[in-house]
Amino acid sequence: MHRLYANRMAVLDGLDMSYTVGSCSVCGFYYADQLPDSTVYERYYRAASKYDLGVAVSGVDQERFRAAVEICEAQFAKDSLIVDIGCGYGAFLNALSEAGWSRLAGVDPAPQAPIRALELFGLDSVQCATMARAHLSAPLADADVVSVMAVLEHLPQLRQNMADLLVKLRPGCKLLVEVPAVEWFASDRSEPFGEFSLEHIQFFTARSLCNFFEQLGARTMHVSTVELPAIHCGTLFGVFEWSGHLQPLHEVVPDTGHLLETYVRDAHSTMQRALSRVPPSPLVVYGAGSHTARLLPQLGSPSACEVLAVVDKNPNLVGKTLGQWVIQEPATLQGYPEVPVVISSYRAQAEISRQLSAQWDNPLILLYETPE
């Protein structure tokens, strides 16, 4: 393994999800090493995940789903039975339904996912299950298409997890796969190290995605990247046909683009500029996600500030600990009048700033130039 970056994170409610990013010295695949045990990830998704809290489908997700539906319309018949693994609250299943598919099912480990899918979209075919137990809750053996969108990048045992899924499918079953596109990581307007989140531990280029599935016995039918301008990055889609046999279709084609190396270098520069905006004084941090988990260990230098509190509006996080702090709800700010608030978010800092300004008089510290 060629080591690229030590992704040190504050401990979330007793879960240390730090890891090291590196690349395979043979094929060039980018992945996280020195991971916590898989049970840590299971605890995280059940206790702290935000993926079952959907109220409305974001603009970014609408763009993703539009692109995915276009691929489906070109690749799959409308009478196909489609099972969505990691479906969240069913937004993509709803997009498929609106596009004319009716034989749909989904599973997600988030406990509230089935309830939210029913409330938001009237979907009664979403079940709570892990990927390993999806076959007990969804008709995988009969599926024509299995969708695994925004899933692979989360899997600590990637090859084993996908092999276990594939052997439950019939030969000829198609897989619709979506992952963050490393090709778009190096944007000069992206969150520094934002792709190295608490949850993202596998990193794909188009070449490495094809390598991965072809080594498992799935033939590449389609691969494309789609730009997501609103968040200054992109997503990678692939369609693969399962052969029915866990054996390589051909030799690996090495990925030699060195794209993640460029991303790490640029992200380091952006993070240093952000840290220079933090004053050496007591402050409150707003946000308790991956950005803050990465920020807190770095606040001792050069700013040497004192963090009085960490607040977040996600009810799944409030009351849990992040580092040495108990995450508190936004109303806590009334106890810290005039204390500067660091908005610990890249993509949402403008909206958070507007919300806080409307309710509180605290000085607000934005870490980044607001993207145009």
GROMACS .gro file of N, CA and C in nm, residues 153-270:
model
  354
  153GLU      N    1  -1.893   0.292  -0.156
  153GLU     CA    2  -1.792   0.374  -0.089
  153GLU      C    3  -1.799   0.361   0.063
  154HIS      N    4  -1.907   0.301   0.114
  154HIS     CA    5  -1.927   0.286   0.258
  154HIS      C    6  -1.882   0.150   0.312
  155LEU      N    7  -1.851   0.055   0.227
  155LEU     CA    8  -1.836  -0.084   0.271
  155LEU      C    9  -1.694  -0.115   0.319
  156PRO      N   10  -1.676  -0.149   0.447
  156PRO     CA   11  -1.541  -0.179   0.498
  156PRO      C   12  -1.484  -0.309   0.442
  157GLN      N   13  -1.570  -0.405   0.412
  157GLN     CA   14  -1.527  -0.532   0.352
  157GLN      C   15  -1.581  -0.537   0.210
  158LEU      N   16  -1.532  -0.449   0.126
  158LEU     CA   17  -1.592  -0.424  -0.005
  158LEU      C   18  -1.602  -0.549  -0.091
  159ARG      N   19  -1.489  -0.615  -0.113
  159ARG     CA   20  -1.490  -0.731  -0.202
  159ARG      C   21  -1.577  -0.844  -0.147
  160GLN      N   22  -1.564  -0.872  -0.019
  160GLN     CA   23  -1.644  -0.979   0.040
  160GLN      C   24  -1.792  -0.944   0.040
  161ASN      N   25  -1.824  -0.818   0.073
  161ASN     CA   26  -1.964  -0.775   0.075
  161ASN      C   27  -2.029  -0.790  -0.062
  162MET      N   28  -1.958  -0.747  -0.168
  162MET     CA   29  -2.016  -0.755  -0.302
  162MET      C   30  -2.021  -0.899  -0.352
  163ALA      N   31  -1.920  -0.978  -0.319
  163ALA     CA   32  -1.923  -1.119  -0.358
  163ALA      C   33  -2.041  -1.190  -0.293
  164ASP      N   34  -2.067  -1.161  -0.166
  164ASP     CA   35  -2.179  -1.221  -0.095
  164ASP      C   36  -2.312  -1.181  -0.159
  165LEU      N   37  -2.321  -1.056  -0.208
  165LEU     CA   38  -2.443  -1.012  -0.276
  165LEU      C   39  -2.458  -1.081  -0.411
  166LEU      N   40  -2.351  -1.085  -0.488
  166LEU     CA   41  -2.358  -1.139  -0.624
  166LEU      C   42  -2.405  -1.285  -0.626
  167VAL      N   43  -2.357  -1.365  -0.533
  167VAL     CA   44  -2.393  -1.507  -0.535
  167VAL      C   45  -2.540  -1.530  -0.501
  168LYS      N   46  -2.609  -1.427  -0.455
  168LYS     CA   47  -2.753  -1.438  -0.428
  168LYS      C   48  -2.837  -1.400  -0.549
  169LEU      N   49  -2.771  -1.354  -0.656
  169LEU     CA   50  -2.842  -1.308  -0.776
  169LEU      C   51  -2.840  -1.416  -0.883
  170ARG      N   52  -2.936  -1.410  -0.972
  170ARG     CA   53  -2.938  -1.505  -1.084
  170ARG      C   54  -2.840  -1.458  -1.192
  171PRO      N   55  -2.778  -1.549  -1.266
  171PRO     CA   56  -2.693  -1.509  -1.379
  171PRO      C   57  -2.772  -1.423  -1.477
  172GLY      N   58  -2.707  -1.317  -1.524
  172GLY     CA   59  -2.774  -1.225  -1.614
  172GLY      C   60  -2.835  -1.105  -1.544
  173CYS      N   61  -2.846  -1.110  -1.412
  173CYS     CA   62  -2.896  -0.994  -1.337
  173CYS      C   63  -2.803  -0.876  -1.359
  174LYS      N   64  -2.861  -0.758  -1.376
  174LYS     CA   65  -2.782  -0.637  -1.398
  174LYS      C   66  -2.764  -0.563  -1.265
  175LEU      N   67  -2.651  -0.496  -1.252
  175LEU     CA   68  -2.626  -0.411  -1.136
  175LEU      C   69  -2.610  -0.267  -1.182
  176LEU      N   70  -2.687  -0.178  -1.121
  176LEU     CA   71  -2.670  -0.034  -1.142
  176LEU      C   72  -2.592   0.019  -1.022
  177VAL      N   73  -2.474   0.071  -1.048
  177VAL     CA   74  -2.383   0.114  -0.942
  177VAL      C   75  -2.356   0.263  -0.955
  178GLU      N   76  -2.355   0.332  -0.841
  178GLU     CA   77  -2.314   0.472  -0.839
  178GLU      C   78  -2.221   0.494  -0.721
  179VAL      N   79  -2.111   0.564  -0.746
  179VAL     CA   80  -2.014   0.600  -0.642
  179VAL      C   81  -1.963   0.741  -0.670
  180PRO      N   82  -1.909   0.811  -0.570
  180PRO     CA   83  -1.843   0.939  -0.598
  180PRO      C   84  -1.729   0.919  -0.698
  181ALA      N   85  -1.716   1.012  -0.791
  181ALA     CA   86  -1.616   1.000  -0.898
  181ALA      C   87  -1.486   1.067  -0.856
  182VAL      N   88  -1.381   0.988  -0.837
  182VAL     CA   89  -1.250   1.046  -0.805
  182VAL      C   90  -1.207   1.145  -0.912
  183GLU      N   91  -1.252   1.125  -1.035
  183GLU     CA   92  -1.218   1.218  -1.143
  183GLU      C   93  -1.258   1.361  -1.112
  184TRP      N   94  -1.358   1.379  -1.025
  184TRP     CA   95  -1.406   1.513  -0.990
  184TRP      C   96  -1.359   1.560  -0.853
  185PHE      N   97  -1.279   1.480  -0.783
  185PHE     CA   98  -1.238   1.517  -0.647
  185PHE      C   99  -1.152   1.643  -0.644
  186ALA      N  100  -1.074   1.669  -0.745
  186ALA     CA  101  -0.973   1.774  -0.738
  186ALA      C  102  -1.026   1.912  -0.772
  187SER      N  103  -1.158   1.931  -0.765
  187SER     CA  104  -1.215   2.062  -0.791
  187SER      C  105  -1.156   2.165  -0.696
  188ASP      N  106  -1.129   2.285  -0.747
  188ASP     CA  107  -1.074   2.390  -0.661
  188ASP      C  108  -1.182   2.454  -0.574
  189ARG      N  109  -1.306   2.406  -0.586
  189ARG     CA  110  -1.415   2.458  -0.504
  189ARG      C  111  -1.485   2.344  -0.430
  190SER      N  112  -1.410   2.247  -0.387
  190SER     CA  113  -1.468   2.136  -0.312
  190SER      C  114  -1.419   2.140  -0.168
  191GLU      N  115  -1.497   2.080  -0.079
  191GLU     CA  116  -1.462   2.076   0.063
  191GLU      C  117  -1.329   2.005   0.083
  192PRO      N  118  -1.236   2.064   0.158
  192PRO     CA  119  -1.107   1.999   0.179
  192PRO      C  120  -1.123   1.866   0.253
  193PHE      N  121  -1.077   1.761   0.191
  193PHE     CA  122  -1.087   1.625   0.245
  193PHE      C  123  -1.231   1.581   0.266
  194GLY      N  124  -1.325   1.653   0.205
  194GLY     CA  125  -1.466   1.619   0.223
  194GLY      C  126  -1.502   1.482   0.170
  195GLU      N  127  -1.427   1.432   0.074
  195GLU     CA  128  -1.454   1.298   0.023
  195GLU      C  129  -1.403   1.190   0.117
  196PHE      N  130  -1.323   1.229   0.217
  196PHE     CA  131  -1.277   1.134   0.319
  196PHE      C  132  -1.365   1.150   0.443
  197SER      N  133  -1.491   1.121   0.428
  197SER     CA  134  -1.586   1.143   0.536
  197SER      C  135  -1.578   1.030   0.639
  198LEU      N  136  -1.658   1.042   0.744
  198LEU     CA  137  -1.665   0.934   0.842
  198LEU      C  138  -1.704   0.803   0.775
  199GLU      N  139  -1.780   0.813   0.667
  199GLU     CA  140  -1.844   0.696   0.608
  199GLU      C  141  -1.778   0.648   0.479
  200HIS      N  142  -1.709   0.736   0.408
  200HIS     CA  143  -1.654   0.699   0.278
  200HIS      C  144  -1.514   0.641   0.293
  201ILE      N  145  -1.499   0.515   0.255
  201ILE     CA  146  -1.372   0.445   0.280
  201ILE      C  147  -1.321   0.370   0.157
  202GLN      N  148  -1.392   0.382   0.045
  202GLN     CA  149  -1.346   0.326  -0.082
  202GLN      C  150  -1.362   0.436  -0.187
  203PHE      N  151  -1.268   0.445  -0.280
  203PHE     CA  152  -1.264   0.559  -0.372
  203PHE      C  153  -1.239   0.509  -0.514
  204PHE      N  154  -1.334   0.539  -0.603
  204PHE     CA  155  -1.334   0.478  -0.736
  204PHE      C  156  -1.312   0.579  -0.848
  205THR      N  157  -1.228   0.538  -0.943
  205THR     CA  158  -1.225   0.600  -1.075
  205THR      C  159  -1.306   0.509  -1.168
  206ALA      N  160  -1.332   0.557  -1.289
  206ALA     CA  161  -1.402   0.472  -1.386
  206ALA      C  162  -1.325   0.343  -1.411
  207ARG      N  163  -1.193   0.356  -1.421
  207ARG     CA  164  -1.110   0.239  -1.447
  207ARG      C  165  -1.116   0.140  -1.331
  208SER      N  166  -1.103   0.190  -1.209
  208SER     CA  167  -1.101   0.097  -1.095
  208SER      C  168  -1.237   0.035  -1.069
  209LEU      N  169  -1.346   0.108  -1.100
  209LEU     CA  170  -1.479   0.050  -1.083
  209LEU      C  171  -1.498  -0.068  -1.178
  210CYS      N  172  -1.458  -0.050  -1.304
  210CYS     CA  173  -1.467  -0.161  -1.400
  210CYS      C  174  -1.377  -0.276  -1.359
  211ASN      N  175  -1.256  -0.245  -1.316
  211ASN     CA  176  -1.165  -0.350  -1.268
  211ASN      C  177  -1.231  -0.432  -1.157
  212PHE      N  178  -1.291  -0.361  -1.063
  212PHE     CA  179  -1.348  -0.428  -0.945
  212PHE      C  180  -1.455  -0.529  -0.985
  213PHE      N  181  -1.551  -0.486  -1.065
  213PHE     CA  182  -1.660  -0.576  -1.100
  213PHE      C  183  -1.617  -0.685  -1.197
  214GLU      N  184  -1.528  -0.652  -1.288
  214GLU     CA  185  -1.482  -0.755  -1.382
  214GLU      C  186  -1.401  -0.863  -1.312
  215GLN      N  187  -1.331  -0.828  -1.204
  215GLN     CA  188  -1.258  -0.929  -1.127
  215GLN      C  189  -1.353  -1.018  -1.046
  216LEU      N  190  -1.475  -0.970  -1.023
  216LEU     CA  191  -1.575  -1.050  -0.952
  216LEU      C  192  -1.663  -1.130  -1.048
  217GLY      N  193  -1.643  -1.113  -1.177
  217GLY     CA  194  -1.722  -1.189  -1.273
  217GLY      C  195  -1.842  -1.116  -1.329
  218ALA      N  196  -1.839  -0.983  -1.330
  218ALA     CA  197  -1.950  -0.904  -1.385
  218ALA      C  198  -1.899  -0.822  -1.504
  219ARG      N  199  -1.968  -0.834  -1.616
  219ARG     CA  200  -1.927  -0.768  -1.740
  219ARG      C  201  -1.972  -0.623  -1.741
  220THR      N  202  -1.883  -0.532  -1.784
  220THR     CA  203  -1.917  -0.391  -1.794
  220THR      C  204  -2.008  -0.367  -1.915
  221MET      N  205  -2.124  -0.306  -1.889
  221MET     CA  206  -2.217  -0.271  -1.996
  221MET      C  207  -2.221  -0.121  -2.021
  222HIS      N  208  -2.191  -0.043  -1.917
  222HIS     CA  209  -2.198   0.103  -1.929
  222HIS      C  210  -2.116   0.164  -1.816
  223VAL      N  211  -2.047   0.272  -1.844
  223VAL     CA  212  -1.980   0.351  -1.740
  223VAL      C  213  -1.977   0.496  -1.785
  224SER      N  214  -2.008   0.587  -1.693
  224SER     CA  215  -2.008   0.730  -1.726
  224SER      C  216  -1.995   0.811  -1.598
  225THR      N  217  -1.943   0.932  -1.611
  225THR     CA  218  -1.940   1.026  -1.500
  225THR      C  219  -2.038   1.139  -1.528
  226VAL      N  220  -2.097   1.192  -1.422
  226VAL     CA  221  -2.195   1.299  -1.433
  226VAL      C  222  -2.152   1.411  -1.340
  227GLU      N  223  -2.140   1.531  -1.393
  227GLU     CA  224  -2.103   1.646  -1.311
  227GLU      C  225  -2.221   1.688  -1.223
  228LEU      N  226  -2.190   1.726  -1.099
  228LEU     CA  227  -2.289   1.781  -1.006
  228LEU      C  228  -2.246   1.924  -0.973
  229PRO      N  229  -2.283   2.020  -1.057
  229PRO     CA  230  -2.230   2.157  -1.042
  229PRO      C  231  -2.261   2.221  -0.908
  230ALA      N  232  -2.375   2.189  -0.849
  230ALA     CA  233  -2.415   2.254  -0.725
  230ALA      C  234  -2.318   2.228  -0.611
  231ILE      N  235  -2.249   2.114  -0.614
  231ILE     CA  236  -2.154   2.082  -0.508
  231ILE      C  237  -2.013   2.065  -0.562
  232HIS      N  238  -1.993   2.112  -0.686
  232HIS     CA  239  -1.858   2.119  -0.745
  232HIS      C  240  -1.787   1.984  -0.743
  233CYS      N  241  -1.860   1.879  -0.775
  233CYS     CA  242  -1.798   1.747  -0.786
  233CYS      C  243  -1.879   1.666  -0.886
  234GLY      N  244  -1.859   1.537  -0.888
  234GLY     CA  245  -1.929   1.454  -0.984
  234GLY      C  246  -1.951   1.314  -0.930
  235THR      N  247  -2.032   1.239  -1.002
  235THR     CA  248  -2.065   1.103  -0.961
  235THR      C  249  -2.040   1.007  -1.076
  236LEU      N  250  -2.013   0.883  -1.042
  236LEU     CA  251  -1.973   0.782  -1.139
  236LEU      C  252  -2.077   0.671  -1.142
  237PHE      N  253  -2.129   0.640  -1.262
  237PHE     CA  254  -2.227   0.534  -1.279
  237PHE      C  255  -2.167   0.419  -1.357
  238GLY      N  256  -2.208   0.299  -1.322
  238GLY     CA  257  -2.171   0.180  -1.398
  238GLY      C  258  -2.287   0.083  -1.403
  239VAL      N  259  -2.299   0.012  -1.513
  239VAL     CA  260  -2.396  -0.098  -1.525
  239VAL      C  261  -2.317  -0.224  -1.557
  240PHE      N  262  -2.341  -0.329  -1.480
  240PHE     CA  263  -2.265  -0.452  -1.494
  240PHE      C  264  -2.361  -0.571  -1.499
  241GLU      N  265  -2.324  -0.673  -1.576
  241GLU     CA  266  -2.405  -0.794  -1.587
  241GLU      C  267  -2.334  -0.910  -1.518
  242TRP      N  268  -2.404  -0.971  -1.422
  242TRP     CA  269  -2.348  -1.079  -1.341
  242TRP      C  270  -2.342  -1.208  -1.423
  243SER      N  271  -2.224  -1.269  -1.426
  243SER     CA  272  -2.203  -1.391  -1.504
  243SER      C  273  -2.253  -1.516  -1.433
  244GLY      N  274  -2.267  -1.506  -1.302
  244GLY     CA  275  -2.303  -1.623  -1.223
  244GLY      C  276  -2.185  -1.695  -1.163
  245HIS      N  277  -2.064  -1.646  -1.191
  245HIS     CA  278  -1.942  -1.711  -1.142
  245HIS      C  279  -1.846  -1.607  -1.085
  246LEU      N  280  -1.798  -1.631  -0.963
  246LEU     CA  281  -1.702  -1.541  -0.900
  246LEU      C  282  -1.562  -1.570  -0.952
  247GLN      N  283  -1.536  -1.526  -1.073
  247GLN     CA  284  -1.403  -1.544  -1.131
  247GLN      C  285  -1.374  -1.429  -1.226
  248PRO      N  286  -1.248  -1.386  -1.234
  248PRO     CA  287  -1.212  -1.271  -1.318
  248PRO      C  288  -1.246  -1.295  -1.465
  249LEU      N  289  -1.292  -1.189  -1.531
  249LEU     CA  290  -1.320  -1.197  -1.673
  249LEU      C  291  -1.195  -1.173  -1.756
  250HIS      N  292  -1.099  -1.100  -1.699
  250HIS     CA  293  -0.970  -1.075  -1.766
  250HIS      C  294  -0.874  -1.017  -1.665
  251GLU      N  295  -0.752  -0.990  -1.704
  251GLU     CA  296  -0.652  -0.934  -1.614
  251GLU      C  297  -0.685  -0.788  -1.580
  252VAL      N  298  -0.637  -0.746  -1.464
  252VAL     CA  299  -0.658  -0.608  -1.420
  252VAL      C  300  -0.582  -0.511  -1.509
  253VAL      N  301  -0.649  -0.400  -1.542
  253VAL     CA  302  -0.582  -0.290  -1.613
  253VAL      C  303  -0.545  -0.186  -1.508
  254PRO      N  304  -0.417  -0.164  -1.477
  254PRO     CA  305  -0.379  -0.072  -1.370
  254PRO      C  306  -0.432   0.070  -1.391
  255ASP      N  307  -0.472   0.131  -1.280
  255ASP     CA  308  -0.517   0.270  -1.281
  255ASP      C  309  -0.397   0.357  -1.247
  256THR      N  310  -0.350   0.436  -1.341
  256THR     CA  311  -0.224   0.510  -1.323
  256THR      C  312  -0.243   0.661  -1.327
  257GLY      N  313  -0.367   0.709  -1.298
  257GLY     CA  314  -0.394   0.851  -1.313
  257GLY      C  315  -0.343   0.941  -1.202
  258HIS      N  316  -0.314   0.885  -1.083
  258HIS     CA  317  -0.266   0.962  -0.967
  258HIS      C  318  -0.360   1.077  -0.931
  259LEU      N  319  -0.490   1.056  -0.949
  259LEU     CA  320  -0.587   1.163  -0.926
  259LEU      C  321  -0.604   1.196  -0.779
  260LEU      N  322  -0.601   1.096  -0.693
  260LEU     CA  323  -0.622   1.123  -0.551
  260LEU      C  324  -0.502   1.194  -0.489
  261GLU      N  325  -0.385   1.171  -0.542
  261GLU     CA  326  -0.267   1.243  -0.494
  261GLU      C  327  -0.283   1.394  -0.514
  262THR      N  328  -0.337   1.432  -0.629
  262THR     CA  329  -0.362   1.574  -0.657
  262THR      C  330  -0.467   1.629  -0.561
  263TYR      N  331  -0.570   1.552  -0.537
  263TYR     CA  332  -0.676   1.595  -0.446
  263TYR      C  333  -0.622   1.621  -0.305
  264VAL      N  334  -0.540   1.531  -0.253
  264VAL     CA  335  -0.484   1.546  -0.119
  264VAL      C  336  -0.400   1.672  -0.109
  265ARG      N  337  -0.319   1.698  -0.209
  265ARG     CA  338  -0.234   1.818  -0.208
  265ARG      C  339  -0.318   1.945  -0.206
  266ASP      N  340  -0.419   1.953  -0.292
  266ASP     CA  341  -0.502   2.072  -0.300
  266ASP      C  342  -0.587   2.089  -0.174
  267ALA      N  343  -0.639   1.978  -0.121
  267ALA     CA  344  -0.722   1.984  -0.001
  267ALA      C  345  -0.643   2.034   0.119
  268HIS      N  346  -0.518   1.994   0.130
  268HIS     CA  347  -0.433   2.041   0.241
  268HIS      C  348  -0.419   2.193   0.237
  269SER      N  349  -0.398   2.248   0.121
  269SER     CA  350  -0.383   2.394   0.108
  269SER      C  351  -0.512   2.465   0.148
  270THR      N  352  -0.626   2.412   0.105
  270THR     CA  353  -0.754   2.474   0.138
  270THR      C  354  -0.781   2.466   0.288
   0.00000   0.00000   0.00000
